[in-house]
């Protein structure tokens, strides 16, 4: 990007504007003479770049303030993005000449100032410390160049060899260390030990100065890259999921558009899956494909059964479940009986919706299956209905529970199923509160196996998620990627 | 019925607003009248403040903070405007958060037009509207399943046995009329119990409630 030398009608790089439409303060990556600081400021302030350079030169006369200001801006103002190649190189001989001209005038003024009695300024800038500053400028500029080189590589796949940059880098280092050393020798006249100690200390200072740009960039790049990676992974995961589920279902719906019952069934089943995915295994309506095995808990089993009935009979089954308990054979019988009740409602009640409510409370697990359908008179039911009722009642009785059926013609039907918790096994009777303990104790083993086998794969993330969900901290020490 | 209830729709999906309007209009129910709609939090705040409706049907999930943001900016200023949350979300966090921000009820978007109209009329008359799922969440939050809970304020932090019974019937899909018949109480008494449960849900500092309400879930 070339700034017109006389008129600062700065055409700012697109997409790098403040809300007010002013170019953000960024160092110009191309067309720069030293660090691109002056060009960036010119863009930002919308003034010709030469004014900025002249200001820096004038400030430099004030005990080197301009030099210090330039160096600080170079360090702390981030570099702007690289622009398309055709914009890069015409870094304009005119501008370059102009910049050197400004520098020359600045130095001339400096000498004049020295001649007029500001000798201290002269020694400061043209002495060993000035030398060190020039060296630092070399190195920092190289650092910027290296960064640009990296961008070019990743963008175009070209590895640009830069032997020259190594020489410049080396020269810069020598200048910095040499300048500081000469300064040290010139300033102090101590014993050999002391001065060598000083030399070491100053070398360290020099190294610190040399590496400042690298440290800053390292921190910035690391953050950028991590953010980018996380976003990328999330996007990929969402895209994959949407493709596998929603898009497939939409395609199916289009093909079956004439069959409203089938469309409804597909839409319901897709909605349930999406809900499970969005709201996770803790969600109330979590269905079969939740990460936890569906048969592990009462809530998951009931939700799964409700989903099956929805799919099979094209009605809405909305389970509301308060509390949870681990599954055992008695609860399995309860769920099977509840399923039977739901099937009955779906087949005979002539309704669009069946309510299912389950609660685990006071040593009892209760399930209510209710519809507002046609209902029936329990005295006059046909043999098939009585058979099913018997199978519900019989099943519950065998497991120490009860089944109550309330129904009247035109009033709907409600089936109430209960199993006392005392009839459950010891481990299950511990209840949901204590249930977390064996689970949490078992998880680290479970999680460690895939982590050891595949330390960088996706299985690590899965197991880490499960572990943190269970509240243990063991996995957080594992290296990530 | 004297004046129709003035209803305002807030949802970021224009398609859904159109659908609700068409469905409510199709009922030819002279108890309700849709007076306006908004597609964003900012628009909703401005329009509701400038011409307050009776009932606001409020979407839970919207950009810029969702229904809760609207409630937080409007509810304190205009306590007479009643909010009814309307959402596809089944997450306890979302539901409890809007209730605690001041909504007087919560229904899912799959509700039929007739039921929605009834719910609107009920909340405008000062009742609370609990879907079975919301009843389940509240029962869960007030349960003592995970051992006894330190109760700071029994008046707010515990449900009475009667309120629990009413909530359970709500969760089982019973209508108010059916609950009244089942418990041998008047419908008015059922309404009183539900309103009391709503107040406790909004004001109690029970751990589950405050945790659910503070977790901001962005989906």
XYZ file of C-alpha atoms in Angstrom:
700
model
C 0.000 0.000 0.000
C 1.553 3.212 -1.107
C 0.616 6.421 0.527
C 0.638 9.214 -2.002
C 3.713 11.198 -1.014
C 2.234 14.666 -0.981
C -1.452 14.302 -0.406
C -2.386 12.056 2.480
C -5.684 10.994 0.934
C -4.992 7.715 2.633
C -6.881 4.839 1.099
C -7.186 2.701 4.236
C -7.030 -1.067 3.955
C -10.528 -2.461 3.825
C -11.906 -4.080 6.947
C -9.450 -2.399 9.279
C -11.499 0.587 10.269
C -12.664 1.894 13.594
C -16.436 2.361 13.976
C -15.953 5.984 12.923
C -14.512 4.926 9.599
C -10.946 5.868 10.485
C -8.150 3.435 9.745
C -7.043 1.629 12.890
C -3.593 2.437 14.162
C -1.486 -0.340 12.713
C 1.995 -0.455 11.401
C 2.077 -0.722 7.653
C 3.456 -4.083 6.619
C 4.567 -2.906 3.197
C 5.952 0.283 1.811
C 7.645 0.929 5.102
C 11.156 2.299 5.408
C 11.888 1.196 8.952
C 8.976 -0.212 10.953
C 5.940 1.173 9.140
C 5.097 3.275 12.173
C 5.017 6.630 10.400
C 2.873 5.283 7.570
C 0.406 3.757 10.027
C 0.075 6.970 11.999
C -0.373 8.931 8.780
C -3.229 6.636 7.753
C -4.784 6.860 11.161
C -4.587 10.660 11.403
C -5.254 11.148 7.682
C -2.248 13.399 7.189
C 0.601 13.120 4.675
C 3.230 10.679 5.866
C 6.007 13.206 5.462
C 4.538 15.345 8.238
C 4.705 12.414 10.587
C 8.285 11.666 9.618
C 9.264 15.301 10.022
C 7.617 15.345 13.458
C 9.577 12.281 14.502
C 12.782 13.911 13.233
C 12.065 17.131 15.153
C 11.212 15.205 18.288
C 14.436 13.272 17.909
C 16.250 16.543 18.422
C 14.687 16.899 21.866
C 17.132 14.636 23.636
C 16.098 11.771 21.372
C 12.418 11.754 22.339
C 11.385 11.038 18.761
C 13.605 7.968 18.619
C 12.193 6.637 21.872
C 8.619 7.353 20.749
C 9.226 5.591 17.455
C 10.726 2.564 19.199
C 7.836 2.276 21.658
C 5.240 2.558 18.895
C 7.116 -0.049 16.931
C 6.950 -2.431 19.850
C 3.370 -1.916 20.891
C 1.413 -1.090 17.751
C 0.424 -4.338 16.023
C 1.352 -4.854 12.446
C -1.404 -4.490 9.885
C -2.346 -7.330 7.582
C -0.445 -8.000 4.390
C -2.095 -6.587 1.324
C -2.344 -8.187 -2.111
C 1.002 -8.620 -3.825
C 0.649 -5.981 -6.514
C 0.308 -3.393 -3.774
C 3.387 -4.497 -1.925
C 6.511 -3.716 -3.825
C 5.954 -0.295 -5.359
C 7.193 0.872 -1.983
C 8.011 3.856 -4.095
C 11.481 5.143 -4.679
C 10.119 8.641 -4.210
C 8.894 7.869 -0.752
C 12.058 6.061 0.176
C 14.138 8.966 -0.989
C 11.890 11.323 0.883
C 12.238 9.343 4.108
C 16.003 9.208 3.850
C 15.941 12.915 3.123
C 14.034 13.564 6.302
C 16.512 11.422 8.214
C 19.455 13.269 6.684
C 17.952 16.646 7.505
C 17.332 15.392 11.034
C 20.923 14.325 11.470
C 22.138 17.579 9.990
C 19.996 19.531 12.421
C 21.385 17.361 15.184
C 24.905 18.236 14.234
C 23.979 21.891 14.047
C 22.412 21.617 17.475
C 25.588 19.994 18.751
C 27.637 22.757 17.262
C 25.463 25.289 19.037
C 26.236 23.671 22.376
C 23.913 20.728 22.810
C 26.847 18.361 22.700
C 25.267 15.905 25.046
C 22.548 15.151 22.548
C 25.117 14.370 19.948
C 27.049 11.906 22.049
C 23.854 10.277 23.147
C 22.539 9.655 19.675
C 25.748 9.237 17.678
C 27.660 7.515 20.466
C 27.675 3.826 21.370
C 24.074 3.895 22.618
C 22.942 5.275 19.283
C 24.817 2.409 17.673
C 22.963 -0.057 19.871
C 19.689 1.572 18.917
C 20.480 1.180 15.232
C 21.285 -2.478 15.836
C 17.994 -2.989 17.635
C 16.198 -1.322 14.736
C 17.824 -3.774 12.340
C 16.743 -6.751 14.398
C 13.218 -5.560 14.961
C 12.782 -4.863 11.314
C 14.000 -8.371 10.571
C 11.471 -9.726 13.036
C 8.735 -7.982 11.109
C 10.134 -9.302 7.860
C 10.267 -12.836 9.171
C 6.645 -12.541 10.079
C 5.782 -11.350 6.635
C 7.746 -14.208 5.182
C 5.710 -16.671 7.209
C 2.487 -15.163 5.954
C 3.645 -15.365 2.413
C 4.562 -19.008 2.888
C 1.222 -20.000 4.308
C -0.678 -17.961 1.744
C 1.042 -19.010 -1.455
C 2.968 -22.095 -0.445
C 6.264 -20.486 -1.400
C 9.182 -20.764 0.991
C 11.117 -17.597 0.499
C 14.820 -18.078 1.318
C 16.196 -15.110 3.168
C 19.929 -15.412 3.591
C 20.187 -11.657 3.684
C 17.955 -11.445 6.676
C 20.300 -13.659 8.695
C 23.194 -11.327 7.981
C 21.154 -8.336 8.948
C 20.060 -10.103 12.097
C 23.627 -11.003 12.998
C 24.790 -7.478 12.264
C 22.033 -6.068 14.433
C 22.972 -8.313 17.344
C 26.621 -7.346 17.041
C 25.713 -3.678 16.924
C 23.529 -3.934 20.025
C 26.052 -5.890 22.070
C 29.014 -3.948 20.749
C 27.341 -0.607 21.313
C 26.410 -1.478 24.858
C 29.870 -2.853 25.572
C 31.601 0.228 24.211
C 29.206 2.352 26.216
C 30.055 0.365 29.331
C 33.791 0.574 28.779
C 33.558 4.249 27.981
C 31.424 5.143 30.980
C 33.069 3.176 33.746
C 36.600 2.358 34.657
C 36.296 -0.406 37.196
C 38.377 -3.379 38.038
C 38.329 -6.243 35.542
C 35.933 -8.403 37.529
C 33.438 -5.683 38.025
C 33.460 -4.555 34.468
C 33.068 -8.087 33.196
C 30.112 -8.498 35.523
C 28.703 -5.355 34.058
C 29.349 -6.648 30.597
C 27.409 -9.802 31.398
C 24.544 -7.840 32.890
C 24.473 -5.516 29.920
C 24.547 -8.449 27.547
C 21.500 -9.822 29.273
C 19.799 -6.478 28.939
C 20.747 -6.508 25.298
C 19.290 -9.973 24.816
C 16.093 -8.871 26.504
C 15.850 -5.889 24.189
C 16.574 -8.040 21.182
C 13.896 -10.565 22.002
C 11.095 -8.185 22.967
C 9.374 -8.364 19.581
C 9.531 -12.156 19.563
C 7.999 -12.465 22.990
C 5.209 -10.100 22.148
C 4.466 -11.850 18.912
C 4.664 -15.271 20.525
C 1.995 -14.333 23.032
C -0.222 -12.725 20.400
C 0.091 -15.538 17.885
C -0.507 -18.196 20.484
C -3.789 -16.628 21.544
C -4.894 -16.087 17.955
C -4.060 -19.589 16.943
C -5.764 -21.201 19.910
C -8.917 -19.179 19.350
C -8.901 -20.082 15.696
C -8.453 -23.773 16.388
C -11.254 -23.927 18.925
C -13.602 -22.103 16.576
C -12.633 -24.312 13.700
C -13.292 -27.484 15.645
C -16.621 -26.249 16.901
C -17.715 -25.237 13.450
C -16.714 -28.597 12.018
C -18.570 -30.444 14.735
C -21.764 -28.459 14.269
C -21.586 -28.775 10.502
C -21.091 -32.520 10.741
C -23.976 -32.905 13.108
C -26.348 -30.777 11.069
C -25.426 -32.698 7.973
C -26.008 -36.080 9.552
C -29.271 -35.198 11.226
C -31.202 -32.163 10.109
C -30.283 -32.200 6.439
C -31.043 -35.898 6.145
C -34.399 -35.455 7.801
C -35.276 -32.490 5.610
C -34.447 -34.550 2.544
C -36.685 -37.359 3.800
C -39.484 -34.914 4.530
C -39.289 -33.486 1.026
C -39.578 -36.936 -0.451
C -42.583 -37.814 1.699
C -44.277 -34.433 1.597
C -47.615 -35.985 0.708
C -47.790 -38.153 3.822
C -48.517 -35.722 6.626
C -48.398 -38.429 9.278
C -44.952 -39.537 8.220
C -43.740 -35.941 7.968
C -44.930 -35.302 11.484
C -43.224 -38.432 12.729
C -39.932 -37.450 11.082
C -40.143 -33.913 12.384
C -40.829 -35.104 15.927
C -38.053 -37.609 15.934
C -35.616 -35.044 14.542
C -36.690 -32.460 17.079
C -36.081 -34.942 19.873
C -32.619 -35.798 18.591
C -31.666 -32.174 18.172
C -32.874 -31.370 21.655
C -30.788 -34.170 23.084
C -27.806 -32.878 21.267
C -28.352 -29.282 22.320
C -29.261 -29.789 25.920
C -27.111 -32.805 26.591
C -27.509 -35.861 28.781
C -28.805 -33.753 31.666
C -31.731 -32.656 29.513
C -35.051 -33.989 30.628
C -36.052 -35.476 27.331
C -32.670 -36.980 26.601
C -33.290 -39.869 24.268
C -31.436 -42.964 23.175
C -28.288 -41.535 21.666
C -27.213 -39.577 24.714
C -23.594 -40.179 25.721
C -24.668 -42.048 28.837
C -25.967 -45.534 28.079
C -29.706 -45.234 27.706
C -30.426 -48.188 29.937
C -28.481 -46.748 32.871
C -31.167 -44.631 34.475
C -34.906 -44.472 34.790
C -35.170 -41.044 33.187
C -33.129 -42.035 30.153
C -35.042 -45.299 29.699
C -38.428 -43.636 29.937
C -37.406 -40.916 27.512
C -36.143 -43.553 25.106
C -39.389 -45.511 25.343
C -41.387 -42.329 24.819
C -39.343 -41.633 21.707
C -40.001 -45.120 20.376
C -43.741 -44.705 20.845
C -43.648 -41.296 19.171
C -41.896 -42.789 16.180
C -44.029 -45.906 15.971
C -47.488 -44.358 16.407
C -46.944 -40.769 15.221
C -48.268 -39.174 18.401
C -46.579 -36.751 20.771
C -45.371 -38.267 24.030
C -43.996 -35.696 26.452
C -42.262 -37.213 29.449
C -41.731 -35.066 32.541
C -39.446 -36.755 35.004
C -38.663 -35.547 38.501
C -35.674 -37.240 40.049
C -33.885 -40.276 38.734
C -32.760 -43.723 39.804
C -30.399 -46.315 38.383
C -32.099 -49.075 36.477
C -32.606 -52.547 37.880
C -34.941 -55.392 36.950
C -37.877 -53.961 38.886
C -37.571 -50.568 37.261
C -37.137 -52.282 33.910
C -40.491 -53.977 34.514
C -41.958 -50.610 35.448
C -40.696 -49.061 32.220
C -42.010 -52.004 30.209
C -45.425 -51.633 31.821
C -45.384 -47.898 31.175
C -44.535 -48.618 27.574
C -47.533 -50.934 27.369
C -49.747 -48.174 28.757
C -48.387 -45.701 26.208
C -49.010 -48.184 23.397
C -52.582 -48.631 24.608
C -53.150 -44.898 24.639
C -51.609 -44.508 21.209
C -53.657 -47.313 19.724
C -57.059 -46.807 21.299
C -57.423 -43.375 22.840
C -57.582 -41.483 19.512
C -55.440 -38.610 20.769
C -52.512 -36.668 19.439
C -50.727 -36.389 22.742
C -49.958 -38.584 25.732
C -48.581 -37.177 28.986
C -46.027 -39.192 30.907
C -44.976 -38.124 34.375
C -42.509 -40.004 36.540
C -41.231 -39.207 39.980
C -38.784 -40.763 42.383
C -39.764 -39.781 45.867
C -40.123 -41.108 49.383
C -39.030 -44.613 48.565
C -41.386 -44.980 45.642
C -41.033 -44.702 41.927
C -44.290 -43.677 40.273
C -45.137 -43.349 36.611
C -48.340 -41.794 35.310
C -49.413 -42.284 31.713
C -52.335 -40.110 30.829
C -54.391 -39.290 27.772
C -57.501 -37.209 27.191
C -58.907 -39.686 24.717
C -62.079 -41.687 24.434
C -61.595 -43.623 27.638
C -63.403 -46.847 28.402
C -65.605 -48.509 30.952
C -63.477 -50.958 32.867
C -66.467 -53.270 33.456
C -67.233 -53.749 29.804
C -63.843 -53.817 28.134
C -63.155 -56.273 25.389
C -60.950 -59.231 26.007
C -58.006 -57.713 24.193
C -57.992 -54.584 26.374
C -58.395 -56.608 29.533
C -55.537 -58.777 28.421
C -53.249 -55.783 28.130
C -54.430 -54.373 31.422
C -53.703 -57.727 32.974
C -50.256 -57.725 31.523
C -49.622 -54.324 33.029
C -51.108 -55.273 36.385
C -49.535 -58.706 36.434
C -46.123 -57.379 35.597
C -46.275 -54.774 38.336
C -47.539 -57.273 40.895
C -44.684 -59.667 40.165
C -42.219 -56.918 41.038
C -43.915 -55.824 44.223
C -45.572 -52.795 42.700
C -49.091 -51.671 41.913
C -50.959 -50.579 38.825
C -54.073 -48.427 39.004
C -56.133 -47.666 35.946
C -58.615 -44.801 36.003
C -60.808 -44.389 32.995
C -64.302 -43.423 32.016
C -65.829 -43.161 28.589
C -65.142 -39.699 27.212
C -62.929 -38.742 30.164
C -59.613 -40.128 29.045
C -57.469 -42.700 30.761
C -54.756 -42.573 33.352
C -52.531 -45.463 34.277
C -50.608 -45.127 37.520
C -47.704 -47.479 38.119
C -45.673 -47.619 41.304
C -42.764 -49.666 42.543
C -41.494 -49.236 46.089
C -37.803 -48.486 46.312
C -37.515 -51.078 49.111
C -38.107 -53.716 46.505
C -34.998 -52.584 44.721
C -31.534 -53.973 45.206
C -29.238 -52.509 47.856
C -27.098 -50.557 45.466
C -30.058 -49.071 43.720
C -31.796 -48.287 46.978
C -28.972 -45.908 47.795
C -30.813 -43.418 45.663
C -29.664 -40.827 43.199
C -27.762 -38.831 45.783
C -25.167 -41.492 46.447
C -25.276 -42.839 42.951
C -22.635 -40.375 41.845
C -19.949 -41.985 43.996
C -19.349 -45.303 42.247
C -19.722 -43.550 38.950
C -17.161 -40.898 39.763
C -14.730 -43.439 41.172
C -15.021 -45.554 38.052
C -14.592 -42.754 35.593
C -10.871 -41.985 35.833
C -10.031 -45.581 34.858
C -12.438 -45.423 32.022
C -11.061 -42.116 30.913
C -7.413 -43.048 31.225
C -7.637 -45.934 28.775
C -8.503 -43.961 25.638
C -6.226 -41.141 26.711
C -3.236 -43.440 26.862
C -4.020 -45.122 23.602
C -4.604 -41.990 21.615
C -3.269 -38.904 23.366
C -4.076 -36.466 20.589
C -7.253 -37.945 19.224
C -10.820 -36.941 19.779
C -11.341 -39.693 22.327
C -9.287 -37.656 24.752
C -11.700 -34.769 24.488
C -14.658 -37.022 25.024
C -13.249 -38.672 28.072
C -12.107 -35.335 29.447
C -15.609 -33.997 29.047
C -17.126 -36.930 30.840
C -14.627 -36.702 33.610
C -15.153 -33.035 34.229
C -18.888 -33.599 34.079
C -18.527 -36.065 36.925
C -16.693 -33.482 38.941
C -13.282 -35.144 39.133
C -10.136 -33.257 38.367
C -7.706 -36.038 37.482
C -7.880 -35.519 33.753
C -7.054 -31.857 33.785
C -3.378 -32.659 34.207
C -3.319 -34.510 30.881
C -1.588 -32.703 28.040
C -3.992 -31.400 25.482
C -2.786 -31.755 21.895
C -65.639 -10.169 28.530
C -65.349 -6.430 28.249
C -62.094 -5.288 26.661
C -59.978 -7.687 24.620
C -56.546 -8.475 26.037
C -53.894 -6.529 24.147
C -51.144 -8.947 23.141
C -47.650 -8.048 21.960
C -45.401 -10.601 20.215
C -41.631 -10.718 20.648
C -39.713 -13.253 18.587
C -36.718 -12.903 16.327
C -38.228 -15.246 13.750
C -40.659 -13.343 11.556
C -42.075 -16.633 10.321
C -43.019 -17.675 13.820
C -44.637 -14.310 14.607
C -46.689 -14.577 11.450
C -47.718 -18.105 12.374
C -48.835 -17.151 15.875
C -50.742 -14.144 14.574
C -52.500 -16.219 11.952
C -53.351 -18.933 14.437
C -54.713 -16.551 17.066
C -56.639 -14.604 14.423
C -58.033 -17.840 13.015
C -59.623 -18.638 16.367
C -61.842 -15.561 16.021
C -61.471 -15.210 19.743
C -62.705 -11.774 20.773
C -60.984 -12.067 24.139
C -57.595 -11.249 22.631
C -56.219 -8.761 20.145
C -52.674 -8.601 18.802
C -51.518 -4.999 18.986
C -47.912 -5.231 17.924
C -44.775 -7.246 17.448
C -41.019 -6.877 17.657
C -38.139 -8.848 16.202
C -35.339 -7.839 18.535
C -34.667 -6.985 22.167
C -34.141 -3.291 21.486
C -37.234 -2.954 19.334
C -39.311 -4.783 21.930
C -38.160 -2.550 24.778
C -38.933 0.622 22.836
C -42.334 -0.481 21.579
C -43.552 -2.005 24.818
C -42.481 1.082 26.749
C -44.107 3.523 24.350
C -47.459 1.761 24.198
C -47.763 -0.840 26.963
C -49.831 -3.910 26.037
C -51.531 -6.221 28.536
C -49.609 -9.384 27.754
C -46.258 -9.873 26.056
C -45.585 -13.240 24.424
C -41.851 -13.455 24.840
C -39.373 -15.671 23.030
C -36.654 -16.963 25.353
C -33.877 -17.277 22.786
C -32.995 -14.130 20.902
C -29.764 -12.340 20.049
C -28.601 -9.682 22.538
C -29.665 -11.441 25.713
C -32.986 -13.001 24.748
C -36.269 -12.695 26.568
C -34.525 -12.159 29.858
C -32.964 -8.926 28.576
C -36.413 -7.599 27.631
C -37.777 -8.523 31.048
C -34.886 -6.890 32.862
C -35.340 -3.635 30.972
C -39.116 -3.411 30.993
C -40.514 -5.332 33.942
C -39.390 -2.937 36.669
C -40.618 0.098 34.722
C -43.980 -1.355 33.753
C -45.078 -3.836 36.432
C -48.582 -4.021 34.937
C -47.390 -5.611 31.715
C -47.574 -9.395 32.049
C -45.012 -11.605 30.353
C -45.650 -15.132 29.119
C -42.555 -16.965 27.925
C -42.882 -18.948 24.729
C -39.964 -21.141 23.811
C -38.714 -24.260 22.105
C -36.147 -24.671 24.827
C -36.566 -27.449 27.327
C -33.530 -26.597 29.391
C -34.248 -25.854 33.029
C -31.742 -22.989 32.959
C -33.652 -21.102 30.276
C -37.086 -21.686 31.695
C -36.230 -20.859 35.288
C -34.204 -17.820 34.199
C -37.151 -16.103 32.493
C -39.512 -17.037 35.309
C -37.162 -15.520 37.854
C -36.746 -12.436 35.691
C -40.487 -11.881 36.064
C -42.411 -13.920 33.492
C -45.731 -15.206 34.832
C -45.689 -18.387 32.866
C -43.976 -20.592 30.380
C -45.419 -22.571 27.486
C -43.678 -24.415 24.665
C -44.010 -23.315 21.068
C -45.760 -26.546 20.151
C -48.825 -25.418 22.123
C -52.066 -25.268 20.131
C -53.614 -21.923 19.268
C -56.624 -22.549 21.485
C -54.459 -23.388 24.502
C -52.261 -20.375 23.843
C -55.261 -18.078 23.769
C -56.491 -19.551 27.064
C -53.052 -19.136 28.600
C -52.919 -15.489 27.495
C -56.290 -14.767 29.027
C -55.315 -16.545 32.229
C -52.039 -14.662 32.750
C -53.711 -11.363 31.950
C -56.194 -12.123 34.730
C -53.282 -12.516 37.125
C -52.838 -16.289 37.080
C -49.654 -18.179 36.506
C -49.359 -20.587 33.608
C -47.283 -23.691 34.185
C -46.616 -26.170 31.430
C -46.131 -29.752 32.684
C -42.421 -29.415 32.065
C -42.107 -26.236 34.092
C -44.016 -27.947 36.891
C -41.461 -30.754 36.702
C -38.547 -28.344 36.935
C -40.025 -26.585 39.928
C -40.761 -29.862 41.701
C -37.204 -30.909 41.032
C -35.804 -27.665 42.371
C -37.830 -27.854 45.573
C -37.228 -31.557 46.206
C -35.063 -32.834 49.022
C -33.723 -35.749 47.075
C -30.100 -34.855 47.565
C -30.433 -34.838 51.302
C -31.863 -32.176 53.563
C -31.265 -28.657 52.363
C -30.491 -25.741 54.618
C -33.640 -23.662 54.510
C -33.080 -19.985 55.119
C -36.676 -18.865 54.736
C -39.324 -21.599 55.099
C -41.920 -19.218 53.760
C -40.103 -19.051 50.427
C -37.836 -22.057 50.263
C -40.363 -24.838 50.795
C -43.551 -25.893 49.085
C -46.605 -26.720 51.166
C -47.972 -30.269 50.768
C -50.975 -28.892 48.917
C -48.835 -26.892 46.509
C -46.787 -29.999 45.863
C -49.928 -31.964 45.067
C -51.142 -29.295 42.664
C -47.762 -29.166 40.945
C -47.655 -32.935 40.555
C -51.063 -32.948 38.909
C -49.922 -30.124 36.634
C -46.875 -32.185 35.699
C -49.168 -35.129 34.952
C -50.944 -32.997 32.360
C -54.074 -32.081 34.369
C -55.946 -28.875 33.610
C -56.927 -26.568 36.487
C -60.506 -27.804 36.332
C -59.368 -31.409 36.578
C -57.034 -30.618 39.448
C -59.858 -28.929 41.312
C -62.080 -31.954 40.823
C -59.319 -34.361 41.848
C -58.449 -32.503 45.056
C -62.015 -31.427 45.904
C -61.097 -27.745 45.899
C -62.289 -24.817 43.824
C -60.537 -23.689 40.664
C -59.856 -20.398 42.423
C -57.934 -22.271 45.121
C -55.897 -24.094 42.489
C -55.026 -20.733 40.950
C -53.990 -19.398 44.339
C -51.682 -22.362 44.900
C -50.090 -22.014 41.475
C -49.545 -18.279 41.956
C -47.949 -18.989 45.296
C -45.625 -21.540 43.698
C -44.721 -18.976 41.046
C -43.875 -16.420 43.713
C -41.666 -18.917 45.518
C -39.965 -19.880 42.268
C -39.198 -16.233 41.585
C -38.095 -15.212 45.054
C -36.581 -18.274 46.688
C -32.847 -18.543 46.975
C -32.728 -22.305 46.835
C -29.517 -23.504 45.320
C -31.006 -25.143 42.223
C -33.078 -22.120 41.356
C -30.294 -19.598 41.635
C -27.888 -21.930 39.861
C -30.250 -22.496 36.977
C -31.003 -18.838 36.741
C -27.396 -17.752 36.718
C -26.169 -20.227 34.110
C -26.460 -18.384 30.876
C -26.754 -20.871 28.114
C -26.273 -19.662 24.586
C -27.660 -21.986 21.999
